[in-house]
Amino acid sequence: MSLTAGIVGLPNVGKSTLFNAITKKNILAANYPFATIDPNVGIVTVPDKRLDFLNELYKPASLVPTTFEFTDIAGLVKGASTGEGLGNKFLSHIREVDAIVEVVRCFEDKNIIHVENTVDPIRDMEIIEVELILADLEIIDNRINKIGKKAMLSQDKEVKKEAELLTRLKSALEANQTIRSLDLEEEELKMIKAFNLLTLKPIIYMANVSEDDLLEGTNAYVEQVKEYAKKSHAEVIVVCAKIESELSGLSEEEKKEFLAELGVLESGLDQLIKATYSLLGLETFFTAGSDEVRAWTFKTGMKAPQCAGIIHTDFEKGFIKAEIMSYEDLEACGTEKAVKEAGKMRLEGKEYLMKDGDICYFRFNV
């Protein structure tokens, strides 16, 4: 299951430095706008301590963590929706992602140019939000122009419903409201799914701070970002791109020691990966044995046959039953045998809703 988060922000806020740290790729991170012209895609491992236990228990020939995809999208500028900078190209790249990670500059540094000449996170966030709103407004307007007359003359209830919804969305966008801030019903979301609206995508804000402010845990700029994020019920993660860049070159053991010295429990990027995973409603199930221990990503609400299909389409087509134990039960009991003896190994059918941490053996027949 491939889902992608797009990293966006104004030029020179630390996007590419963070992306380098995330993926350990050496892409261009230059001190001038548009250093990133084509989106860079990187696959990252989702941190999961449960794999350590499973690896120790099964001692498999292969250990495969679940992964997540990040796309570094070149910096937006004011006027992007009308083609300023590399506007339309950037906006089209954002349309392709499932979630947005917006990096906001929350540090002062006279040696790093700011495209707007001063550090002001609220202004920066509003610039990006307005550009995304204008881009969505253009799509909504085009659709209204296409079906407007038809909706007035037609007896088709679905067309009329769509026209009414589009009119409501247009009013919200013109009032500088994002689509994600509206309380839309499931049916309405299905109606507009094909438009791939930018302001409907879930968002996380990354406040990029200096080394000193990371140790403090916050600064005045970060508090502004947190207040702004409340209107979208969005999470804010505080990170220092410079430190994350240093961490990316260390071994896991060295990384733990470095974080311990800083008094930080978890790197900002590990927090980001987990938060983005959660934001998209993703969870993990496992398959485990001596050949391979593997983590698999699934969407919350998926049933056992659908999850079996993630492994192989034949598993879903010929699904019979799923033999399932929870990670918590395996950890508490210590072995599979002990889980079975405790009566905690279950056989589940086609209607079983998978849970995060399920360890599965799928029975199928094709």
Short mmCIF file of N, CA, C and O in Angstrom, two decimals, residues 35-123:
data_model
loop_
_atom_site.label_atom_id
_atom_site.label_comp_id
_atom_site.label_asym_id
_atom_site.label_seq_id
_atom_site.Cartn_x
_atom_site.Cartn_y
_atom_site.Cartn_z
N ALA A 35 16.05 25.54 -5.32
CA ALA A 35 17.13 24.55 -5.37
C ALA A 35 16.55 23.19 -5.73
O ALA A 35 17.23 22.35 -6.27
N THR A 36 15.28 22.99 -5.38
CA THR A 36 14.60 21.74 -5.73
C THR A 36 13.60 22.05 -6.84
O THR A 36 12.60 22.71 -6.60
N ILE A 37 13.88 21.60 -8.04
CA ILE A 37 13.01 21.92 -9.17
C ILE A 37 12.11 20.75 -9.51
O ILE A 37 10.93 20.92 -9.79
N ASP A 38 12.60 19.54 -9.44
CA ASP A 38 11.77 18.37 -9.64
C ASP A 38 11.55 17.70 -8.30
O ASP A 38 12.45 17.69 -7.46
N PRO A 39 10.34 17.19 -8.06
CA PRO A 39 10.11 16.57 -6.75
C PRO A 39 11.01 15.36 -6.55
O PRO A 39 11.23 14.59 -7.47
N ASN A 40 11.55 15.25 -5.37
CA ASN A 40 12.39 14.11 -5.02
C ASN A 40 11.58 13.17 -4.13
O ASN A 40 10.95 13.62 -3.19
N VAL A 41 11.62 11.91 -4.44
CA VAL A 41 10.82 10.94 -3.69
C VAL A 41 11.76 10.04 -2.90
O VAL A 41 12.76 9.56 -3.43
N GLY A 42 11.44 9.84 -1.64
CA GLY A 42 12.25 8.97 -0.80
C GLY A 42 11.39 8.01 0.00
O GLY A 42 10.30 8.38 0.46
N ILE A 43 11.85 6.79 0.14
CA ILE A 43 11.15 5.78 0.94
C ILE A 43 11.81 5.71 2.31
O ILE A 43 13.03 5.60 2.41
N VAL A 44 11.01 5.81 3.36
CA VAL A 44 11.56 5.75 4.72
C VAL A 44 10.95 4.58 5.48
O VAL A 44 9.83 4.15 5.20
N THR A 45 11.69 4.08 6.43
CA THR A 45 11.22 3.00 7.30
C THR A 45 10.39 3.60 8.43
O THR A 45 10.79 4.60 9.03
N VAL A 46 9.24 3.01 8.70
CA VAL A 46 8.41 3.48 9.82
C VAL A 46 8.96 2.87 11.11
O VAL A 46 9.01 1.64 11.24
N PRO A 47 9.40 3.69 12.07
CA PRO A 47 9.97 3.16 13.32
C PRO A 47 8.92 2.32 14.07
O PRO A 47 7.79 2.76 14.25
N ASP A 48 9.28 1.11 14.47
CA ASP A 48 8.33 0.24 15.19
C ASP A 48 9.12 -0.72 16.08
O ASP A 48 9.74 -1.68 15.60
N LYS A 49 9.10 -0.45 17.38
CA LYS A 49 9.88 -1.25 18.33
C LYS A 49 9.38 -2.69 18.42
O LYS A 49 10.10 -3.58 18.87
N ARG A 50 8.14 -2.95 17.96
CA ARG A 50 7.59 -4.31 18.00
C ARG A 50 8.40 -5.26 17.13
O ARG A 50 8.51 -6.45 17.42
N LEU A 51 8.99 -4.71 16.06
CA LEU A 51 9.79 -5.55 15.17
C LEU A 51 11.04 -6.10 15.88
O LEU A 51 11.49 -7.20 15.56
N ASP A 52 11.58 -5.31 16.82
CA ASP A 52 12.77 -5.78 17.56
C ASP A 52 12.44 -7.05 18.34
O ASP A 52 13.21 -8.01 18.35
N PHE A 53 11.28 -7.04 19.00
CA PHE A 53 10.86 -8.20 19.78
C PHE A 53 10.61 -9.40 18.87
O PHE A 53 11.05 -10.53 19.16
N LEU A 54 9.90 -9.18 17.76
CA LEU A 54 9.59 -10.27 16.83
C LEU A 54 10.86 -10.85 16.21
O LEU A 54 10.98 -12.06 16.01
N ASN A 55 11.81 -9.97 15.93
CA ASN A 55 13.08 -10.40 15.35
C ASN A 55 13.85 -11.30 16.34
O ASN A 55 14.42 -12.33 15.97
N GLU A 56 13.82 -10.90 17.59
CA GLU A 56 14.52 -11.66 18.64
C GLU A 56 13.84 -13.01 18.87
O GLU A 56 14.50 -14.03 19.09
N LEU A 57 12.51 -13.03 18.79
CA LEU A 57 11.75 -14.25 19.05
C LEU A 57 11.88 -15.27 17.92
O LEU A 57 12.12 -16.45 18.15
N TYR A 58 11.70 -14.80 16.68
CA TYR A 58 11.66 -15.73 15.54
C TYR A 58 13.02 -15.95 14.88
O TYR A 58 13.20 -16.92 14.15
N LYS A 59 13.93 -14.98 15.11
CA LYS A 59 15.25 -15.04 14.46
C LYS A 59 15.12 -15.37 12.96
O LYS A 59 15.66 -16.38 12.48
N PRO A 60 14.38 -14.56 12.23
CA PRO A 60 14.07 -14.86 10.82
C PRO A 60 15.27 -14.63 9.90
O PRO A 60 16.19 -13.87 10.23
N ALA A 61 15.22 -15.26 8.74
CA ALA A 61 16.26 -15.03 7.73
C ALA A 61 16.15 -13.62 7.17
O ALA A 61 17.14 -13.03 6.73
N SER A 62 14.92 -13.06 7.22
CA SER A 62 14.69 -11.72 6.66
C SER A 62 13.76 -10.93 7.57
O SER A 62 12.77 -11.46 8.07
N LEU A 63 14.10 -9.66 7.79
CA LEU A 63 13.26 -8.76 8.60
C LEU A 63 12.89 -7.57 7.71
O LEU A 63 13.76 -6.85 7.23
N VAL A 64 11.58 -7.38 7.50
CA VAL A 64 11.13 -6.32 6.57
C VAL A 64 10.18 -5.35 7.28
O VAL A 64 9.04 -5.70 7.57
N PRO A 65 10.65 -4.13 7.57
CA PRO A 65 9.76 -3.14 8.20
C PRO A 65 8.79 -2.57 7.17
O PRO A 65 8.97 -2.73 5.96
N THR A 66 7.76 -1.91 7.65
CA THR A 66 6.87 -1.22 6.73
C THR A 66 7.49 0.13 6.36
O THR A 66 8.35 0.65 7.08
N THR A 67 7.11 0.66 5.22
CA THR A 67 7.74 1.89 4.72
C THR A 67 6.69 2.95 4.38
O THR A 67 5.49 2.67 4.30
N PHE A 68 7.20 4.15 4.18
CA PHE A 68 6.34 5.28 3.86
C PHE A 68 7.09 6.17 2.88
O PHE A 68 8.31 6.22 2.90
N GLU A 69 6.35 6.85 2.03
CA GLU A 69 6.98 7.64 0.97
C GLU A 69 6.84 9.14 1.23
O GLU A 69 5.76 9.63 1.55
N PHE A 70 7.95 9.86 1.12
CA PHE A 70 7.94 11.32 1.23
C PHE A 70 8.38 11.93 -0.09
O PHE A 70 9.32 11.42 -0.73
N THR A 71 7.73 13.00 -0.50
CA THR A 71 8.11 13.73 -1.70
C THR A 71 8.50 15.15 -1.31
O THR A 71 7.73 15.85 -0.64
N ASP A 72 9.68 15.56 -1.70
CA ASP A 72 10.15 16.93 -1.45
C ASP A 72 9.72 17.78 -2.63
O ASP A 72 10.16 17.56 -3.76
N ILE A 73 8.83 18.75 -2.38
CA ILE A 73 8.28 19.57 -3.46
C ILE A 73 8.90 20.96 -3.37
O ILE A 73 8.98 21.56 -2.29
N ALA A 74 9.34 21.47 -4.51
CA ALA A 74 10.05 22.76 -4.54
C ALA A 74 9.22 23.87 -3.89
O ALA A 74 8.00 23.84 -3.88
N GLY A 75 9.92 24.88 -3.37
CA GLY A 75 9.29 25.93 -2.58
C GLY A 75 8.23 26.73 -3.32
O GLY A 75 8.45 27.22 -4.41
N LEU A 76 7.08 26.86 -2.68
CA LEU A 76 6.02 27.72 -3.20
C LEU A 76 6.37 29.18 -2.93
O LEU A 76 7.07 29.49 -1.97
N VAL A 77 5.84 30.07 -3.76
CA VAL A 77 5.99 31.51 -3.51
C VAL A 77 4.64 32.17 -3.70
O VAL A 77 3.72 31.58 -4.25
N LYS A 78 4.54 33.41 -3.23
CA LYS A 78 3.31 34.16 -3.42
C LYS A 78 3.02 34.27 -4.92
O LYS A 78 3.90 34.62 -5.70
N GLY A 79 1.79 33.95 -5.32
CA GLY A 79 1.43 34.01 -6.73
C GLY A 79 1.59 32.68 -7.45
O GLY A 79 1.40 32.59 -8.66
N ALA A 80 1.90 31.61 -6.69
CA ALA A 80 2.10 30.29 -7.32
C ALA A 80 0.86 29.84 -8.09
O ALA A 80 0.95 29.23 -9.15
N SER A 81 -0.34 30.17 -7.55
CA SER A 81 -1.57 29.72 -8.19
C SER A 81 -1.79 30.38 -9.55
O SER A 81 -2.55 29.89 -10.38
N THR A 82 -1.08 31.50 -9.79
CA THR A 82 -1.19 32.16 -11.10
C THR A 82 0.09 31.97 -11.91
O THR A 82 0.34 32.67 -12.88
N GLY A 83 0.94 31.03 -11.45
CA GLY A 83 2.12 30.68 -12.24
C GLY A 83 3.41 31.32 -11.79
O GLY A 83 4.45 31.14 -12.42
N GLU A 84 3.40 32.09 -10.69
CA GLU A 84 4.64 32.71 -10.20
C GLU A 84 5.62 31.63 -9.75
O GLU A 84 5.23 30.56 -9.30
N GLY A 85 6.91 31.95 -9.84
CA GLY A 85 7.94 30.96 -9.51
C GLY A 85 7.80 29.79 -10.46
O GLY A 85 7.77 29.96 -11.67
N LEU A 86 7.67 28.61 -9.90
CA LEU A 86 7.38 27.42 -10.72
C LEU A 86 6.01 26.90 -10.33
O LEU A 86 5.75 25.71 -10.30
N GLY A 87 5.11 27.87 -10.03
CA GLY A 87 3.82 27.64 -9.40
C GLY A 87 2.99 26.47 -9.83
O GLY A 87 2.75 25.55 -9.06
N ASN A 88 2.51 26.49 -11.08
CA ASN A 88 1.56 25.45 -11.50
C ASN A 88 2.15 24.06 -11.42
O ASN A 88 1.48 23.09 -11.09
N LYS A 89 3.46 23.97 -11.74
CA LYS A 89 4.14 22.68 -11.68
C LYS A 89 4.16 22.16 -10.24
O LYS A 89 3.89 20.99 -9.97
N PHE A 90 4.48 23.06 -9.29
CA PHE A 90 4.53 22.67 -7.89
C PHE A 90 3.16 22.23 -7.39
O PHE A 90 3.01 21.24 -6.70
N LEU A 91 2.12 23.01 -7.75
CA LEU A 91 0.78 22.71 -7.30
C LEU A 91 0.32 21.35 -7.83
O LEU A 91 -0.36 20.60 -7.14
N SER A 92 0.70 21.03 -9.05
CA SER A 92 0.32 19.73 -9.61
C SER A 92 1.01 18.60 -8.85
O SER A 92 0.44 17.53 -8.65
N HIS A 93 2.25 18.83 -8.39
CA HIS A 93 2.94 17.81 -7.61
C HIS A 93 2.27 17.60 -6.26
O HIS A 93 2.18 16.47 -5.77
N ILE A 94 1.77 18.69 -5.65
CA ILE A 94 1.10 18.56 -4.36
C ILE A 94 -0.20 17.78 -4.52
O ILE A 94 -0.60 17.02 -3.65
N ARG A 95 -0.87 17.94 -5.67
CA ARG A 95 -2.12 17.21 -5.91
C ARG A 95 -1.92 15.70 -5.87
O ARG A 95 -2.84 14.95 -5.60
N GLU A 96 -0.70 15.25 -6.16
CA GLU A 96 -0.43 13.82 -6.25
C GLU A 96 -0.19 13.16 -4.89
O GLU A 96 -0.15 11.94 -4.79
N VAL A 97 -0.03 13.96 -3.83
CA VAL A 97 0.28 13.37 -2.52
C VAL A 97 -0.99 13.16 -1.70
O VAL A 97 -2.04 13.74 -1.99
N ASP A 98 -0.89 12.32 -0.67
CA ASP A 98 -2.05 12.00 0.16
C ASP A 98 -2.15 12.90 1.39
O ASP A 98 -3.23 13.08 1.94
N ALA A 99 -1.01 13.44 1.83
CA ALA A 99 -0.99 14.34 2.99
C ALA A 99 0.09 15.39 2.77
O ALA A 99 1.02 15.19 1.99
N ILE A 100 -0.05 16.51 3.46
CA ILE A 100 0.90 17.62 3.32
C ILE A 100 1.66 17.81 4.63
O ILE A 100 1.07 17.84 5.71
N VAL A 101 2.98 17.90 4.51
CA VAL A 101 3.83 18.28 5.64
C VAL A 101 4.39 19.65 5.31
O VAL A 101 5.17 19.80 4.38
N GLU A 102 3.95 20.66 6.04
CA GLU A 102 4.39 22.02 5.76
C GLU A 102 5.49 22.45 6.72
O GLU A 102 5.28 22.50 7.94
N VAL A 103 6.67 22.71 6.18
CA VAL A 103 7.80 23.15 6.99
C VAL A 103 7.74 24.67 7.14
O VAL A 103 7.61 25.39 6.15
N VAL A 104 7.80 25.12 8.38
CA VAL A 104 7.69 26.55 8.67
C VAL A 104 8.97 27.02 9.36
O VAL A 104 9.41 26.41 10.34
N ARG A 105 9.55 28.06 8.85
CA ARG A 105 10.79 28.58 9.44
C ARG A 105 10.49 29.31 10.75
O ARG A 105 9.74 30.29 10.78
N CYS A 106 11.11 28.81 11.82
CA CYS A 106 10.91 29.39 13.15
C CYS A 106 12.26 29.72 13.79
O CYS A 106 12.46 29.55 14.99
N PHE A 107 13.21 30.14 12.98
CA PHE A 107 14.53 30.49 13.49
C PHE A 107 15.05 31.73 12.76
O PHE A 107 14.69 31.99 11.62
N GLU A 108 15.90 32.48 13.46
CA GLU A 108 16.57 33.65 12.87
C GLU A 108 17.97 33.23 12.43
O GLU A 108 18.66 32.52 13.15
N ASP A 109 18.37 33.64 11.24
CA ASP A 109 19.74 33.39 10.76
C ASP A 109 19.98 34.34 9.59
O ASP A 109 19.45 34.13 8.50
N LYS A 110 20.80 35.37 9.85
CA LYS A 110 21.02 36.38 8.81
C LYS A 110 21.78 35.82 7.61
O LYS A 110 21.81 36.43 6.53
N ASN A 111 22.41 34.64 7.79
CA ASN A 111 23.16 34.04 6.68
C ASN A 111 22.28 33.23 5.73
O ASN A 111 22.73 32.81 4.67
N ILE A 112 21.03 32.99 6.13
CA ILE A 112 20.11 32.24 5.26
C ILE A 112 19.00 33.18 4.80
O ILE A 112 18.21 33.68 5.60
N ILE A 113 18.97 33.41 3.51
CA ILE A 113 18.01 34.35 2.92
C ILE A 113 16.59 33.86 3.13
O ILE A 113 16.30 32.68 2.98
N HIS A 114 15.68 34.78 3.47
CA HIS A 114 14.25 34.45 3.49
C HIS A 114 13.63 35.12 2.28
O HIS A 114 13.89 36.30 2.00
N VAL A 115 12.82 34.37 1.54
CA VAL A 115 12.26 34.88 0.29
C VAL A 115 11.40 36.14 0.52
O VAL A 115 11.25 36.97 -0.37
N GLU A 116 10.86 36.30 1.76
CA GLU A 116 10.06 37.49 2.09
C GLU A 116 10.87 38.48 2.94
O GLU A 116 10.32 39.42 3.49
N ASN A 117 12.18 38.20 3.08
CA ASN A 117 13.15 39.09 3.76
C ASN A 117 13.09 39.09 5.29
O ASN A 117 14.06 39.51 5.93
N THR A 118 11.99 38.66 5.90
CA THR A 118 11.91 38.61 7.36
C THR A 118 11.31 37.28 7.79
O THR A 118 10.62 36.62 7.01
N VAL A 119 11.57 36.89 9.05
CA VAL A 119 10.99 35.66 9.59
C VAL A 119 9.64 35.98 10.20
O VAL A 119 9.54 36.79 11.12
N ASP A 120 8.60 35.36 9.66
CA ASP A 120 7.24 35.58 10.13
C ASP A 120 6.42 34.33 9.78
O ASP A 120 5.86 34.22 8.69
N PRO A 121 6.35 33.35 10.70
CA PRO A 121 5.70 32.07 10.37
C PRO A 121 4.23 32.19 9.98
O PRO A 121 3.78 31.48 9.09
N ILE A 122 3.49 33.08 10.64
CA ILE A 122 2.07 33.22 10.30
C ILE A 122 1.90 33.73 8.87
O ILE A 122 1.11 33.20 8.09
N ARG A 123 2.69 34.73 8.51
CA ARG A 123 2.64 35.23 7.12
C ARG A 123 2.99 34.12 6.13
O ARG A 123 2.30 33.94 5.12
#
